[in-house]
PDB file of C-alpha atoms and ligand atoms in Angstrom:
ATOM      1  CA  MET T   1      -0.299  -0.308   0.244  1.00 93.00           C
ATOM      2  CA  LYS T   2       1.485   3.055  -0.823  1.00 95.00           C
ATOM      3  CA  CYS T   3       0.832   6.579   0.999  1.00 96.00           C
ATOM      4  CA  PRO T   4      -2.610   8.875  -0.392  1.00 95.00           C
ATOM      5  CA  VAL T   5      -0.297  11.752   0.501  1.00 95.00           C
ATOM      6  CA  CYS T   6       2.961  11.132  -0.696  1.00 93.00           C
ATOM      7  CA  LYS T   7       1.823   8.617  -3.406  1.00 89.00           C
ATOM      8  CA  ASN T   8       5.187   7.290  -3.141  1.00 83.00           C
ATOM      9  CA  PRO T   9       6.538   5.260  -0.024  1.00 86.00           C
ATOM     10  CA  ASP T  10       5.048   2.198   0.881  1.00 94.00           C
ATOM     11  CA  LEU T  11       3.247   2.441   4.336  1.00 96.00           C
ATOM     12  CA  ARG T  12       4.731   0.558   7.232  1.00 96.00           C
ATOM     13  CA  PRO T  13       3.070  -1.382   9.965  1.00 96.00           C
ATOM     14  CA  THR T  14       3.414   0.889  13.320  1.00 95.00           C
ATOM     15  CA  MET T  15       1.964   1.808  16.531  1.00 93.00           C
ATOM     16  CA  ILE T  16      -0.153   5.067  16.691  1.00 91.00           C
ATOM     17  CA  GLU T  17      -0.619   4.310  20.464  1.00 87.00           C
ATOM     18  CA  GLU T  18       0.310   1.474  22.938  1.00 85.00           C
ATOM     19  CA  LEU T  19      -1.695  -1.168  21.391  1.00 89.00           C
ATOM     20  CA  LEU T  20      -3.350   0.613  18.587  1.00 92.00           C
ATOM     21  CA  PRO T  21      -1.778  -0.670  15.299  1.00 94.00           C
ATOM     22  CA  SER T  22      -1.894   1.631  11.840  1.00 96.00           C
ATOM     23  CA  MET T  23       0.320   1.761   9.051  1.00 97.00           C
ATOM     24  CA  GLY T  24       2.643   4.641   8.929  1.00 96.00           C
ATOM     25  CA  CYS T  25       4.323   6.946   6.251  1.00 96.00           C
ATOM     26  CA  GLU T  26       7.928   7.657   7.260  1.00 94.00           C
ATOM     27  CA  ALA T  27       8.045  10.223   4.802  1.00 94.00           C
ATOM     28  CA  CYS T  28       4.776  13.007   6.227  1.00 93.00           C
ATOM     29  CA  LYS T  29       4.299  10.853   8.973  1.00 94.00           C
ATOM     30  CA  GLY T  30       0.453  10.202   8.155  1.00 95.00           C
ATOM     31  CA  SER T  31      -1.370   7.006   8.983  1.00 96.00           C
ATOM     32  CA  LEU T  32      -3.833   4.851   8.058  1.00 97.00           C
ATOM     33  CA  VAL T  33      -5.948   3.085  11.006  1.00 96.00           C
ATOM     34  CA  SER T  34      -8.385   0.189  11.060  1.00 95.00           C
ATOM     35  CA  LEU T  35     -11.510   1.396  12.892  1.00 94.00           C
ATOM     36  CA  LEU T  36     -12.060  -1.960  13.964  1.00 92.00           C
ATOM     37  CA  TYR T  37      -8.750  -2.053  15.541  1.00 92.00           C
ATOM     38  CA  TYR T  38      -9.763   1.425  17.105  1.00 94.00           C
ATOM     39  CA  ARG T  39     -13.309   0.379  18.475  1.00 92.00           C
ATOM     40  CA  HIS T  40     -11.588  -2.305  20.325  1.00 91.00           C
ATOM     41  CA  TRP T  41      -8.452  -0.103  21.353  1.00 91.00           C
ATOM     42  CA  ALA T  42     -11.323   2.776  22.772  1.00 90.00           C
ATOM     43  CA  GLU T  43     -13.779   0.094  24.654  1.00 89.00           C
ATOM     44  CA  HIS T  44     -10.792  -1.127  26.472  1.00 87.00           C
ATOM     45  CA  HIS T  45      -7.653   1.316  26.812  1.00 82.00           C
ATOM     46  CA  LYS T  46      -9.920   4.470  26.795  1.00 75.00           C
ATOM     47  CA  PRO T  47      -7.489   7.625  27.624  1.00 75.00           C
ATOM     48  CA  HIS T  48      -8.504   9.426  31.058  1.00 77.00           C
ATOM     49  CA  TYR T  49      -8.455  12.965  30.397  1.00 77.00           C
ATOM     50  CA  ASP T  50      -7.938  14.634  34.333  1.00 77.00           C
ATOM     51  CA  SER T  51      -8.179  18.328  32.791  1.00 77.00           C
ATOM     52  CA  PRO T  52      -9.583  20.339  30.548  1.00 74.00           C
ATOM     53  CA  PRO T  53      -8.451  20.762  27.324  1.00 72.00           C
ATOM     54  CA  SER T  54      -5.759  23.057  26.629  1.00 71.00           C
ATOM     55  CA  SER T  55      -4.517  25.504  23.956  1.00 75.00           C
ATOM     56  CA  VAL T  56      -3.831  23.305  20.639  1.00 79.00           C
ATOM     57  CA  THR T  57      -0.647  23.372  18.546  1.00 80.00           C
ATOM     58  CA  VAL T  58      -1.853  24.127  14.881  1.00 83.00           C
ATOM     59  CA  VAL T  59      -1.264  21.218  12.427  1.00 84.00           C
ATOM     60  CA  PRO T  60      -0.848  20.916   8.702  1.00 83.00           C
ATOM     61  CA  ASP T  61      -3.841  19.247   7.047  1.00 85.00           C
ATOM     62  CA  SER T  62      -4.361  17.391   3.716  1.00 82.00           C
ATOM     63  CA  ILE T  63      -6.391  19.672   1.651  1.00 82.00           C
ATOM     64  CA  ASN T  64      -7.026  17.555  -1.200  1.00 89.00           C
ATOM     65  CA  ALA T  65      -9.283  14.301  -1.809  1.00 93.00           C
ATOM     66  CA  LEU T  66      -7.178  11.331  -0.781  1.00 96.00           C
ATOM     67  CA  ARG T  67      -8.029   7.929  -2.609  1.00 96.00           C
ATOM     68  CA  CYS T  68      -8.011   5.218   0.197  1.00 97.00           C
ATOM     69  CA  PRO T  69      -4.382   3.126  -0.076  1.00 96.00           C
ATOM     70  CA  LYS T  70      -6.283  -0.152  -0.045  1.00 96.00           C
ATOM     71  CA  CYS T  71      -9.530  -0.131  -2.589  1.00 96.00           C
ATOM     72  CA  GLU T  72      -8.353   3.366  -4.298  1.00 95.00           C
ATOM     73  CA  ARG T  73     -11.969   4.979  -3.912  1.00 96.00           C
ATOM     74  CA  ILE T  74     -12.269   8.976  -2.995  1.00 96.00           C
ATOM     75  CA  MET T  75     -12.147   8.799   1.035  1.00 96.00           C
ATOM     76  CA  THR T  76     -14.582  11.190   2.776  1.00 96.00           C
ATOM     77  CA  LYS T  77     -13.666  14.034   5.189  1.00 95.00           C
ATOM     78  CA  TYR T  78     -14.778  14.633   8.349  1.00 96.00           C
ATOM     79  CA  ARG T  79     -13.876  17.810  10.074  1.00 95.00           C
ATOM     80  CA  ILE T  80     -13.394  17.105  13.589  1.00 93.00           C
ATOM     81  CA  SER T  81     -13.960  20.211  16.020  1.00 92.00           C
ATOM     82  CA  GLY T  82     -15.216  23.912  15.361  1.00 89.00           C
ATOM     83  CA  VAL T  83     -12.310  25.430  16.344  1.00 85.00           C
ATOM     84  CA  VAL T  84      -9.539  23.876  13.774  1.00 89.00           C
ATOM     85  CA  THR T  85      -9.914  23.520  10.310  1.00 90.00           C
ATOM     86  CA  ASN T  86      -8.499  19.761  10.021  1.00 94.00           C
ATOM     87  CA  ARG T  87     -10.647  17.204   8.589  1.00 95.00           C
ATOM     88  CA  LEU T  88      -9.822  13.399   8.872  1.00 96.00           C
ATOM     89  CA  ASP T  89     -10.307  11.372   6.289  1.00 96.00           C
ATOM     90  CA  VAL T  90     -12.264   8.381   5.906  1.00 96.00           C
ATOM     91  CA  CYS T  91     -12.924   4.950   3.305  1.00 96.00           C
ATOM     92  CA  PRO T  92     -16.891   4.403   3.341  1.00 88.00           C
ATOM     93  CA  GLY T  93     -15.878   0.712   2.115  1.00 93.00           C
ATOM     94  CA  CYS T  94     -13.054  -0.189   4.221  1.00 94.00           C
ATOM     95  CA  ASP T  95     -13.800   1.119   7.593  1.00 93.00           C
ATOM     96  CA  GLU T  96     -10.166   2.901   7.676  1.00 96.00           C
ATOM     97  CA  ALA T  97      -9.121   6.109   8.441  1.00 96.00           C
ATOM     98  CA  TRP T  98      -6.228   8.575   7.560  1.00 97.00           C
ATOM     99  CA  LEU T  99      -4.822  10.569   9.883  1.00 96.00           C
ATOM    100  CA  ASP T 100      -2.246  13.049   8.597  1.00 95.00           C
ATOM    101  CA  GLY T 101       0.840  13.943  10.414  1.00 94.00           C
ATOM    102  CA  GLY T 102       0.050  15.125  13.948  1.00 93.00           C
ATOM    103  CA  GLU T 103      -3.409  14.817  13.425  1.00 95.00           C
ATOM    104  CA  TRP T 104      -3.629  12.004  16.297  1.00 94.00           C
ATOM    105  CA  GLN T 105      -1.833  14.009  18.918  1.00 92.00           C
ATOM    106  CA  LEU T 106      -4.445  16.940  17.759  1.00 93.00           C
ATOM    107  CA  LEU T 107      -7.257  14.458  18.504  1.00 93.00           C
ATOM    108  CA  GLU T 108      -5.568  14.174  21.937  1.00 90.00           C
ATOM    109  CA  GLN T 109      -5.238  17.974  22.783  1.00 90.00           C
ATOM    110  CA  LEU T 110      -8.741  18.394  21.723  1.00 91.00           C
ATOM    111  CA  GLN T 111      -9.741  15.047  23.971  1.00 90.00           C
ATOM    112  CA  LEU T 112     -11.432  13.525  21.132  1.00 91.00           C
ATOM    113  CA  SER T 113      -8.721  10.525  21.052  1.00 90.00           C
ATOM    114  CA  ASP T 114     -11.563   8.267  22.167  1.00 89.00           C
ATOM    115  CA  LYS T 115     -14.189   9.851  20.273  1.00 90.00           C
ATOM    116  CA  LEU T 116     -13.678   8.856  16.790  1.00 91.00           C
ATOM    117  CA  PRO T 117     -16.366   7.231  15.165  1.00 88.00           C
ATOM    118  CA  SER T 118     -18.412   9.746  16.537  1.00 92.00           C
ATOM    119  CA  VAL T 119     -16.801  12.583  14.713  1.00 94.00           C
ATOM    120  CA  PHE T 120     -17.913  10.479  11.491  1.00 93.00           C
ATOM    121  CA  THR T 121     -21.569  11.057  11.931  1.00 93.00           C
ATOM    122  CA  GLU T 122     -24.007  14.230  10.574  1.00 94.00           C
ATOM    123  CA  ALA T 123     -24.762  14.686  14.118  1.00 95.00           C
ATOM    124  CA  TRP T 124     -21.209  15.508  14.639  1.00 95.00           C
ATOM    125  CA  GLN T 125     -20.447  17.470  11.818  1.00 96.00           C
ATOM    126  CA  ARG T 126     -23.961  19.384  12.430  1.00 96.00           C
ATOM    127  CA  LYS T 127     -22.370  20.830  15.262  1.00 95.00           C
ATOM    128  CA  VAL T 128     -18.837  21.115  14.230  1.00 95.00           C
ATOM    129  CA  ARG T 129     -21.121  23.656  11.917  1.00 94.00           C
ATOM    130  CA  SER T 130     -22.541  25.507  14.598  1.00 95.00           C
ATOM    131  CA  GLU T 131     -19.268  25.357  16.575  1.00 91.00           C
ATOM    132  CA  ALA T 132     -17.434  27.053  13.777  1.00 91.00           C
ATOM    133  CA  ASN T 133     -19.665  29.778  13.047  1.00 93.00           C
ATOM    134  CA  GLU T 134     -19.905  30.716  16.804  1.00 91.00           C
ATOM    135  CA  HIS T 135     -16.178  30.815  16.305  1.00 88.00           C
ATOM    136  CA  LEU T 136     -16.315  32.717  13.432  1.00 90.00           C
ATOM    137  CA  ARG T 137     -18.721  35.440  15.317  1.00 93.00           C
ATOM    138  CA  ARG T 138     -16.166  35.491  18.453  1.00 91.00           C
ATOM    139  CA  GLU T 139     -13.657  36.723  16.074  1.00 91.00           C
ATOM    140  CA  GLY T 140     -15.479  39.096  14.418  1.00 95.00           C
ATOM    141  CA  LEU T 141     -16.401  40.713  17.545  1.00 95.00           C
ATOM    142  CA  ARG T 142     -12.947  40.569  18.868  1.00 95.00           C
ATOM    143  CA  ARG T 143     -11.907  42.355  15.677  1.00 96.00           C
ATOM    144  CA  ALA T 144     -14.137  44.571  15.668  1.00 97.00           C
ATOM    145  CA  ILE T 145     -14.116  46.001  19.532  1.00 96.00           C
ATOM    146  CA  GLY T 146     -11.219  44.336  21.071  1.00 96.00           C
ATOM    147  CA  ASP T 147     -10.524  41.368  23.072  1.00 94.00           C
ATOM    148  CA  GLU T 148     -11.413  43.282  26.491  1.00 96.00           C
ATOM    149  CA  ASP T 149     -14.420  44.565  25.086  1.00 96.00           C
ATOM    150  CA  ALA T 150     -15.394  41.501  23.812  1.00 95.00           C
ATOM    151  CA  ASN T 151     -14.666  39.701  27.217  1.00 94.00           C
ATOM    152  CA  LYS T 152     -17.051  41.707  28.700  1.00 96.00           C
ATOM    153  CA  VAL T 153     -19.627  41.086  26.282  1.00 95.00           C
ATOM    154  CA  GLU T 154     -18.850  37.513  27.243  1.00 92.00           C
ATOM    155  CA  SER T 155     -19.469  37.578  30.421  1.00 95.00           C
ATOM    156  CA  LEU T 156     -22.493  39.757  30.225  1.00 95.00           C
ATOM    157  CA  ARG T 157     -24.086  37.323  27.935  1.00 93.00           C
ATOM    158  CA  ALA T 158     -23.280  34.530  30.256  1.00 94.00           C
ATOM    159  CA  TRP T 159     -24.833  36.685  33.196  1.00 96.00           C
ATOM    160  CA  LEU T 160     -27.870  37.358  30.768  1.00 95.00           C
ATOM    161  CA  ASN T 161     -28.317  33.796  29.685  1.00 93.00           C
ATOM    162  CA  GLY T 162     -28.642  32.226  33.360  1.00 94.00           C
ATOM    163  CA  HIS T 163     -30.817  35.411  33.946  1.00 96.00           C
ATOM    164  CA  PRO T 164     -34.372  34.226  35.262  1.00 96.00           C
ATOM    165  CA  ALA T 165     -35.830  37.856  33.743  1.00 96.00           C
ATOM    166  CA  LYS T 166     -33.471  37.791  30.893  1.00 95.00           C
ATOM    167  CA  SER T 167     -36.275  38.619  28.228  1.00 94.00           C
ATOM    168  CA  THR T 168     -37.460  41.787  30.464  1.00 95.00           C
ATOM    169  CA  ILE T 169     -32.821  42.872  30.615  1.00 94.00           C
ATOM    170  CA  LEU T 170     -33.170  42.615  26.515  1.00 94.00           C
ATOM    171  CA  THR T 171     -36.166  44.499  25.763  1.00 94.00           C
ATOM    172  CA  TYR T 172     -35.336  47.332  28.279  1.00 94.00           C
ATOM    173  CA  LEU T 173     -31.826  47.274  26.804  1.00 92.00           C
ATOM    174  CA  TYR T 174     -33.363  47.323  23.426  1.00 91.00           C
ATOM    175  CA  ARG T 175     -35.134  50.348  23.855  1.00 89.00           C
ATOM    176  CA  GLU T 176     -32.418  52.576  25.016  1.00 71.00           C
TER     177      GLU T 176
HETATM  178 ZN1   ZN Q   1       3.363  10.197   3.301  1.00 72.31          ZN
HETATM  179 ZN1   ZN Q   2     -11.332   1.502   1.091  1.00 72.31          ZN
END
């Protein structure tokens, strides 16, 4: 099997994680993970996250459509989260996922390394789209009024959302 990104080097058996085998490319560090093995690994060796997600490192993503190294079919892309643009490629026929170099570490940073099959569902993708829109709106607000005021708006919004008289307050503010 050839690497779907570099095309040339043969994929070699490797371990993406202790007890999670994959076929890796030595050139681009990408790896092909069998979702069958993955489910078994996630069931028995579920990672335990005991602190909230930290900031994430930007990892380059292969933008082009990839062909499955096993069957040559075009793989489907699934965005993993609203805060990063990386997408994972999945072959619908072979039940195999392609992770570009660094994307496994990215999944760990986002605390999603035990959630792969959920990422490949329409419900998850809808959630990602609304997270991404929210992220864009926040960035737009920050650019428009600066970080400090944007933080004030965020805390005002959090306070408002938890307030029993939210609509009364909003009506009052709109009339100003
Ligand atoms: Zn490669
Ligand atoms: Zn395939």
